[in-house]
mmCIF file of C-alpha atoms in Angstrom:
data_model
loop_
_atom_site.group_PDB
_atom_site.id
_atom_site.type_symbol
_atom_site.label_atom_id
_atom_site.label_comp_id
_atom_site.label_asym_id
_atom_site.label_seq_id
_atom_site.Cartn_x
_atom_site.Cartn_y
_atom_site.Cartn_z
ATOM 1 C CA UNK A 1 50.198 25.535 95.623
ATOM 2 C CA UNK A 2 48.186 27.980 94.258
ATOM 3 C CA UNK A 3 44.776 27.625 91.835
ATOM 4 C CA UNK A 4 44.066 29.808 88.989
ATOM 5 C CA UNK A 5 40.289 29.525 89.322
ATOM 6 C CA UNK A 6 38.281 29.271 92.075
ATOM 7 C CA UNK A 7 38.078 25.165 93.543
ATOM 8 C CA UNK A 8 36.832 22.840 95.573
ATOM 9 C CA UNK A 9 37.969 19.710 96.748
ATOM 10 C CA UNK A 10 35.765 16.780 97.682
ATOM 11 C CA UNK A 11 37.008 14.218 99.552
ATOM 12 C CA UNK A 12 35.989 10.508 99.863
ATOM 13 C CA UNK A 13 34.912 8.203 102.879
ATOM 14 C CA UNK A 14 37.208 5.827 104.571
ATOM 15 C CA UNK A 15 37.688 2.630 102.489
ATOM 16 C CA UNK A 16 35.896 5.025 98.956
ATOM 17 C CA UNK A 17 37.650 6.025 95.823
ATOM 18 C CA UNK A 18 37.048 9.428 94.476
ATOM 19 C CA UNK A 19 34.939 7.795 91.861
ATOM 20 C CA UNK A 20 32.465 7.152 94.456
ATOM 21 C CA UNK A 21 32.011 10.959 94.109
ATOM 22 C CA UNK A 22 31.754 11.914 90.467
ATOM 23 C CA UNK A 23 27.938 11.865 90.871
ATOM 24 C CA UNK A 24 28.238 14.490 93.367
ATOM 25 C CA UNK A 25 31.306 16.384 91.106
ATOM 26 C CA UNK A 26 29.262 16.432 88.058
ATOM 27 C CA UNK A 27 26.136 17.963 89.485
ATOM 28 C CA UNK A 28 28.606 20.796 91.279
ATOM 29 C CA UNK A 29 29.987 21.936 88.013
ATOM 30 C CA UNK A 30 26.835 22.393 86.860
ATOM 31 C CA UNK A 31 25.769 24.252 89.523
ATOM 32 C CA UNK A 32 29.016 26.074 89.537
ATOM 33 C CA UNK A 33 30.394 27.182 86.259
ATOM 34 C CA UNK A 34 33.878 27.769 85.523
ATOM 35 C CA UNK A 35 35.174 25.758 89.039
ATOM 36 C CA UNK A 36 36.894 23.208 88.857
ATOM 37 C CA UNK A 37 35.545 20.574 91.147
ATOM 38 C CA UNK A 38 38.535 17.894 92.139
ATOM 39 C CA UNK A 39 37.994 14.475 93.857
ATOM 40 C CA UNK A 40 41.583 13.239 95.167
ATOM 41 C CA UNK A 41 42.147 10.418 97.186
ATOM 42 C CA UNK A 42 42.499 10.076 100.988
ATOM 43 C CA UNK A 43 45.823 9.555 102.017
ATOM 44 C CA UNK A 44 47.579 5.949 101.344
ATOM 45 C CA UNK A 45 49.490 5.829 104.405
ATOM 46 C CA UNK A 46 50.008 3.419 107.320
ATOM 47 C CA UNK A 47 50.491 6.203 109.970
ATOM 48 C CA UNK A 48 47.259 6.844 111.399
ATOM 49 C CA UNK A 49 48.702 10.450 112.862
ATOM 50 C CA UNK A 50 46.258 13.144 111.934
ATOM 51 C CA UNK A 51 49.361 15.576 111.194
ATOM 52 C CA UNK A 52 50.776 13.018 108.743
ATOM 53 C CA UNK A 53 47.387 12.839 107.057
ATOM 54 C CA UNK A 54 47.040 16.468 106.941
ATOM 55 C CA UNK A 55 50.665 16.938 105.631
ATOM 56 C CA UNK A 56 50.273 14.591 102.992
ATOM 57 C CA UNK A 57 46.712 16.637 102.048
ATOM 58 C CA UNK A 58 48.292 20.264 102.552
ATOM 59 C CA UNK A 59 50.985 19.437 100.202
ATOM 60 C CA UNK A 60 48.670 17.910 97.513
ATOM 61 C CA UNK A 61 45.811 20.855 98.019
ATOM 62 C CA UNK A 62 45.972 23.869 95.976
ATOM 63 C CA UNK A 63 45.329 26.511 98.947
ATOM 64 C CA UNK A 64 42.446 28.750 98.844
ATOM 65 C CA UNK A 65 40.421 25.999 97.603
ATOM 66 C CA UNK A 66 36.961 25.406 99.250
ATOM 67 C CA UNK A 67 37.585 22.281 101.080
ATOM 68 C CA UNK A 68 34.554 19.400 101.083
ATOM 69 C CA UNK A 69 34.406 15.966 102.280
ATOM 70 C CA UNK A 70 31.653 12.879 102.952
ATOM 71 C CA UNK A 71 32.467 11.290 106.061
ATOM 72 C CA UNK A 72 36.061 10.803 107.512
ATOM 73 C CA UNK A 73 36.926 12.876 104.444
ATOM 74 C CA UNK A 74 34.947 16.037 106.287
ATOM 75 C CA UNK A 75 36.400 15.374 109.015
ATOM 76 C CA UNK A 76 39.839 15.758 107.222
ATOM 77 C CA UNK A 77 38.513 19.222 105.670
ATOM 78 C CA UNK A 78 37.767 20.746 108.917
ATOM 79 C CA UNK A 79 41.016 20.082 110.115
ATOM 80 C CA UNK A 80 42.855 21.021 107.196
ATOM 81 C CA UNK A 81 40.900 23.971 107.348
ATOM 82 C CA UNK A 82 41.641 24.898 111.165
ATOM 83 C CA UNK A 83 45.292 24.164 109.879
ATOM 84 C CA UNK A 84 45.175 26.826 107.046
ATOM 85 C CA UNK A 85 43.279 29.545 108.284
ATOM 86 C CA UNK A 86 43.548 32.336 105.975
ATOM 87 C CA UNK A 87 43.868 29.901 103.139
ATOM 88 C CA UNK A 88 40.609 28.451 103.320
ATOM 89 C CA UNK A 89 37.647 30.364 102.119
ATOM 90 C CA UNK A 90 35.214 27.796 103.515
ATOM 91 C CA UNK A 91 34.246 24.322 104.545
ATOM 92 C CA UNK A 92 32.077 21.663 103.764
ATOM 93 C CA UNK A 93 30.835 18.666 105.096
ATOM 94 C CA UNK A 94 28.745 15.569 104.323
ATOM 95 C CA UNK A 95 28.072 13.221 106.955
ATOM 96 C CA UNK A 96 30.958 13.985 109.208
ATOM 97 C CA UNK A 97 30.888 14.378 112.834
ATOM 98 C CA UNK A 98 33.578 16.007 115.667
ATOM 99 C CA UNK A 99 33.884 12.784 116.893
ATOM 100 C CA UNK A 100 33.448 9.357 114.800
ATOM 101 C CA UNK A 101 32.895 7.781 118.140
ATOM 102 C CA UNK A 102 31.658 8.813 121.449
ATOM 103 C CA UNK A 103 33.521 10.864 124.413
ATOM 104 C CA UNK A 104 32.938 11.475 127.772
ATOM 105 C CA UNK A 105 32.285 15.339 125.901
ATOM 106 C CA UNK A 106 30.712 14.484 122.801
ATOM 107 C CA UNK A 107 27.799 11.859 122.799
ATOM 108 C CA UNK A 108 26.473 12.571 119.409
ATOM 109 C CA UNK A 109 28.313 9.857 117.550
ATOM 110 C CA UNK A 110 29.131 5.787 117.263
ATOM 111 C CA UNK A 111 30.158 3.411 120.457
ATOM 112 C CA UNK A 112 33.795 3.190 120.519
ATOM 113 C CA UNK A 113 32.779 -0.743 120.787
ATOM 114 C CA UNK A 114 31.058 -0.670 117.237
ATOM 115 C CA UNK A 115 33.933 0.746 115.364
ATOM 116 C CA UNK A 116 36.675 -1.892 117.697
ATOM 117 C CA UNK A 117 34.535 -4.937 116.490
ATOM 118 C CA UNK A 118 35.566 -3.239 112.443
ATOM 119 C CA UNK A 119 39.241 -2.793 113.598
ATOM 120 C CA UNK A 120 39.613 -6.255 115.758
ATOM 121 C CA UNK A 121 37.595 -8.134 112.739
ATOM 122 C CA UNK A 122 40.000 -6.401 109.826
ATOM 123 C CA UNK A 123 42.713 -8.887 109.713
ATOM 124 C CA UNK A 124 41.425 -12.275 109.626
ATOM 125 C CA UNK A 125 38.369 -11.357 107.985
ATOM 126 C CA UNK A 126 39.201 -8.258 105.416
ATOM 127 C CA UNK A 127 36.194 -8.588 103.125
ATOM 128 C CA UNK A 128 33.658 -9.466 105.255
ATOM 129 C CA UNK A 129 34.411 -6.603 107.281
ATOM 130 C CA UNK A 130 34.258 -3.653 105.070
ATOM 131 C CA UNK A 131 31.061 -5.202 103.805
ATOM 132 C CA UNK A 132 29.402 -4.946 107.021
ATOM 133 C CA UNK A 133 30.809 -1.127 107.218
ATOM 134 C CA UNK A 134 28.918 -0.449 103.753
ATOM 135 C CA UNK A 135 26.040 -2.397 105.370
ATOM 136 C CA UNK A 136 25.813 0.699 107.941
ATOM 137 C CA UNK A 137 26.771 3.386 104.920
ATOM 138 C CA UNK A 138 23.917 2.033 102.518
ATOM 139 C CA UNK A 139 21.004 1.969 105.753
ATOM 140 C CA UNK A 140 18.478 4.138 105.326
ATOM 141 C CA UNK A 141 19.074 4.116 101.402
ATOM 142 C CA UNK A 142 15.829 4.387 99.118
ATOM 143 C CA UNK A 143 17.441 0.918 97.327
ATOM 144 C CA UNK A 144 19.781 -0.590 100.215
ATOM 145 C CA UNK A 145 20.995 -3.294 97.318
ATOM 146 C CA UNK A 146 21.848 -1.025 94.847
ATOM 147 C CA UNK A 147 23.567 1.331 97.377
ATOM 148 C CA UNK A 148 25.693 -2.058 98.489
ATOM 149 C CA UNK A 149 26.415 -2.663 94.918
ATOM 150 C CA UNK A 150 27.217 0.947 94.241
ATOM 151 C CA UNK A 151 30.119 0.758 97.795
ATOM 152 C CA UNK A 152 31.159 -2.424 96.508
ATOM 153 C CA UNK A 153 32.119 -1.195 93.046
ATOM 154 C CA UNK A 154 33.804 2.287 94.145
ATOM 155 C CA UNK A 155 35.994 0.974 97.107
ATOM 156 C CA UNK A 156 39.455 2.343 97.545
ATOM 157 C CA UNK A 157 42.327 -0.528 96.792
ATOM 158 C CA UNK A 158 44.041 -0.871 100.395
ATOM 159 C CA UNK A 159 46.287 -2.690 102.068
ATOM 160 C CA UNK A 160 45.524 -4.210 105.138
ATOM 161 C CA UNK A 161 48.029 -2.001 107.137
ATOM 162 C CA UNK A 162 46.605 1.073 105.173
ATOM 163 C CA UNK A 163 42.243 0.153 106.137
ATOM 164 C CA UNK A 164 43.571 -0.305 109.907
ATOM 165 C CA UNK A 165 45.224 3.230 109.511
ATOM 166 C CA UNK A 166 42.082 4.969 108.721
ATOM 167 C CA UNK A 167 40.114 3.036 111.138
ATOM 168 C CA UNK A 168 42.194 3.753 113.939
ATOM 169 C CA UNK A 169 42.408 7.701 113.134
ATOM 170 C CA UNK A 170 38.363 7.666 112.978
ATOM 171 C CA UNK A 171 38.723 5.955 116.315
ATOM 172 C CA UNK A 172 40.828 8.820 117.531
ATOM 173 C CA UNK A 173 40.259 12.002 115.667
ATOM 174 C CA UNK A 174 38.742 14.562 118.084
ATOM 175 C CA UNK A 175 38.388 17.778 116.272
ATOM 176 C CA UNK A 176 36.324 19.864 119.745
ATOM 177 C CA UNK A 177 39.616 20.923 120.164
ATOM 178 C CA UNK A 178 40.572 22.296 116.857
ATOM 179 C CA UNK A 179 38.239 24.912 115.872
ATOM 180 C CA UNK A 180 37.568 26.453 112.575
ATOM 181 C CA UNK A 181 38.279 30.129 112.328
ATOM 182 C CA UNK A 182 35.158 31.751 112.894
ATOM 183 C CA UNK A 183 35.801 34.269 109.311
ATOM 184 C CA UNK A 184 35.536 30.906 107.772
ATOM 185 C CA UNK A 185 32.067 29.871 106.806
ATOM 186 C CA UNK A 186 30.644 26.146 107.111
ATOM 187 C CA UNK A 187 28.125 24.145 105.867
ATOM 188 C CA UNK A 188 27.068 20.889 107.424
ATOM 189 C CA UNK A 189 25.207 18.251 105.347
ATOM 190 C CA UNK A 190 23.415 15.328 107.590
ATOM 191 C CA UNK A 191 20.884 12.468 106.527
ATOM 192 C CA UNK A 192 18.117 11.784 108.886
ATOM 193 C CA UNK A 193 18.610 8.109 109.305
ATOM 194 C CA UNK A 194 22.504 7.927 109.168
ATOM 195 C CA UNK A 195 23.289 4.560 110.950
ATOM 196 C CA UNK A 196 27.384 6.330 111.321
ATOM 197 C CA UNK A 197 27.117 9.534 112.627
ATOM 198 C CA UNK A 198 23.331 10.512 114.390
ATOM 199 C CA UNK A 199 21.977 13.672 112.571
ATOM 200 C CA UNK A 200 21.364 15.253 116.004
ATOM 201 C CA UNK A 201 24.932 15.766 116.154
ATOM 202 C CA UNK A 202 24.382 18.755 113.386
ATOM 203 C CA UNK A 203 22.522 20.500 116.513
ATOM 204 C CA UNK A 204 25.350 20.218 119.082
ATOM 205 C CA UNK A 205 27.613 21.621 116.193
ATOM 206 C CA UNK A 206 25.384 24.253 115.738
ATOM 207 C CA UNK A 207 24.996 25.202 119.534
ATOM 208 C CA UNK A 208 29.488 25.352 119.617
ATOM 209 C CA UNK A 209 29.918 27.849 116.521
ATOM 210 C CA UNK A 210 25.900 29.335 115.772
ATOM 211 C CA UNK A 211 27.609 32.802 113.907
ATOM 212 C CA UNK A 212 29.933 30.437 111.531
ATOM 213 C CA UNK A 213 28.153 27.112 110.917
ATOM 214 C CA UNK A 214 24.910 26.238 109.092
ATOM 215 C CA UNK A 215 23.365 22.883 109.172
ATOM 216 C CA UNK A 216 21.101 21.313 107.166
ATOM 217 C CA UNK A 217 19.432 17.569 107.340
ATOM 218 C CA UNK A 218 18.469 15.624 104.349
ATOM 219 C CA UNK A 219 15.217 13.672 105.245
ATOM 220 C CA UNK A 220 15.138 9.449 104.588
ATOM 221 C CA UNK A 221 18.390 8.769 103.555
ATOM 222 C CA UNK A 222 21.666 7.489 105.403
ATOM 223 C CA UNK A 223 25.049 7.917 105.896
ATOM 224 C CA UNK A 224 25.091 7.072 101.672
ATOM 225 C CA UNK A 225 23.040 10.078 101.004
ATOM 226 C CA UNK A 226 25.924 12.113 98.665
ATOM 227 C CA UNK A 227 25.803 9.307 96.733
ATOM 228 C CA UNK A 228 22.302 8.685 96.553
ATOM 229 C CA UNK A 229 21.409 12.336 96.223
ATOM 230 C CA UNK A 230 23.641 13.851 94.355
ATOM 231 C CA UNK A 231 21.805 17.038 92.743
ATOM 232 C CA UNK A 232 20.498 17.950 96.041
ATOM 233 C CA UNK A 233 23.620 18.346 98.110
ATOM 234 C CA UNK A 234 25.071 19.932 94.941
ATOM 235 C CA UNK A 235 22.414 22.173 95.013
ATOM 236 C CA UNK A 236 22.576 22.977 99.109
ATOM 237 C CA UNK A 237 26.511 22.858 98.366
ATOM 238 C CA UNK A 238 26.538 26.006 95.707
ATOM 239 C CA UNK A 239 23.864 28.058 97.369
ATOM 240 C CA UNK A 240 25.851 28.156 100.472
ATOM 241 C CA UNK A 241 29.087 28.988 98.415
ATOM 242 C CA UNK A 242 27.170 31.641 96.754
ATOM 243 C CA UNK A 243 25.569 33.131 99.512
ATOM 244 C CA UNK A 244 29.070 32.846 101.778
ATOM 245 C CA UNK A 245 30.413 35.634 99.894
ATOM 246 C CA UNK A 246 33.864 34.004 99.136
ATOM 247 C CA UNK A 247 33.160 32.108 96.350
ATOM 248 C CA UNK A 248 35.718 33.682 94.213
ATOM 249 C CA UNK A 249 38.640 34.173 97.276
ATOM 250 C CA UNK A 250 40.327 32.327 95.534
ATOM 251 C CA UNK A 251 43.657 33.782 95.272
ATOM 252 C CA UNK A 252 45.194 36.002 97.493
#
């Protein structure tokens, strides 16, 4: 699928609708005139293969779109990204981590055992669970209620089978082994007291790839912060578009 003008996609956070990000969208067309900024959902599928996931996306994504995501929806963009090579001018990340948990080669992320309690406690207790998860997102938030409030009101409609999906691929996404292509440039966005993914993984993503990545930490704010902080990472977000030089390699 091709796009007419240049575009970026943003894409949520497990358990988020893309209304959770039309803060964020608003303050990019603004920065970026004549884009057009689109928030799809993740996936709605039961399969928690990463190919299936990335099928689904690839099919839905107009190519040579800048591809941008908060959380397990960065983590999504980099892979689509490694998966399209020449058709992605550049990547963009908010929050999102090689690894949503911790490997004997990646240490820079959340115990395995924090995100099992989520998956174990899903069933019987649905609710309760994905409001402890937005207890972690909203941490470190200026107004933790609000923030909770905010997560509660844009949450994604799931089914049970659907939540445990996406839980289980963030328990098993690993994406050391699927590099970008260093031609395409990235920006990673971290919060300084993100309770999800540590900020000093930025640094040990910056030591793999130092000629194609550029990181950048948001002081006092969490995981939350795209939300809370919206004109900020849209300004950090169109700089580095700007500056890439392939803001407008957009068709091909």
């Amino acid at each position: 699928m091709m796009t007419a003008s240049p575009t970026l996609i943003l894409l949520p956070g497990w358990a988020m609708a893309p209304s959770s990000l039309m803060a964020l969208a608003a303050e990019l067309k603004a920065q970026l005139p004549g884009w057009v900024i689109d928030c799809p959902p993740l996936p709605a599928t039961s399969d928690d293969t990463l190919e299936i996931w990335l099928d689904d996306l690839d099919a839905r994504l107009p190519e040579h779109a800048w591809l941008a995501g908060w959380s397990l929806g960065g983590m999504l963009a980099m892979a689509l990204a490694e998966r399209r090579r020449g058709r992605c001018p550049g990547v963009i990340t908010l929050g999102s981590n090689l690894s949503f948990v911790t490997r004997h080669d990646w240490r820079c992320a959340l115990p395995p055992a924090t995100l099992a309690t989520f998956q174990g406690r899903w069933e019987s207790a649905p609710e309760r669970t994905r409001s402890r998860f937005f207890a972690l997102v909203a941490r470190g938030s200026a107004s933790y209620s609000s923030m909770i409030r905010y997560l509660e009101a844009h949450a994604a409609p799931m089914r049970a089978e659907q939540a445990l999906a996406g839980l289980s691929l963030l328990a098993h996404i690993d994406l050391q082994a699927r590099p970008i292509p260093g031609h395409c440039p990235r920006l990673h966005l971290f919060a300084e007291l993100d309770a999800l993914v540590p900020s000093h993984a930025g640094e040990a993503i910056h030591e793999r790839h130092p000629d194609s990545s550029t990181v950048r930490q948001l002081a006092d704010t969490g995981h939350a912060f795209p939300l809370e902080h919206p004109e900020q990472c849209a300004r950090l977000m169109a700089t580095f578009i700007k500056q890439s030089g392939t803001g407008d390699a957009h068709e091909h």
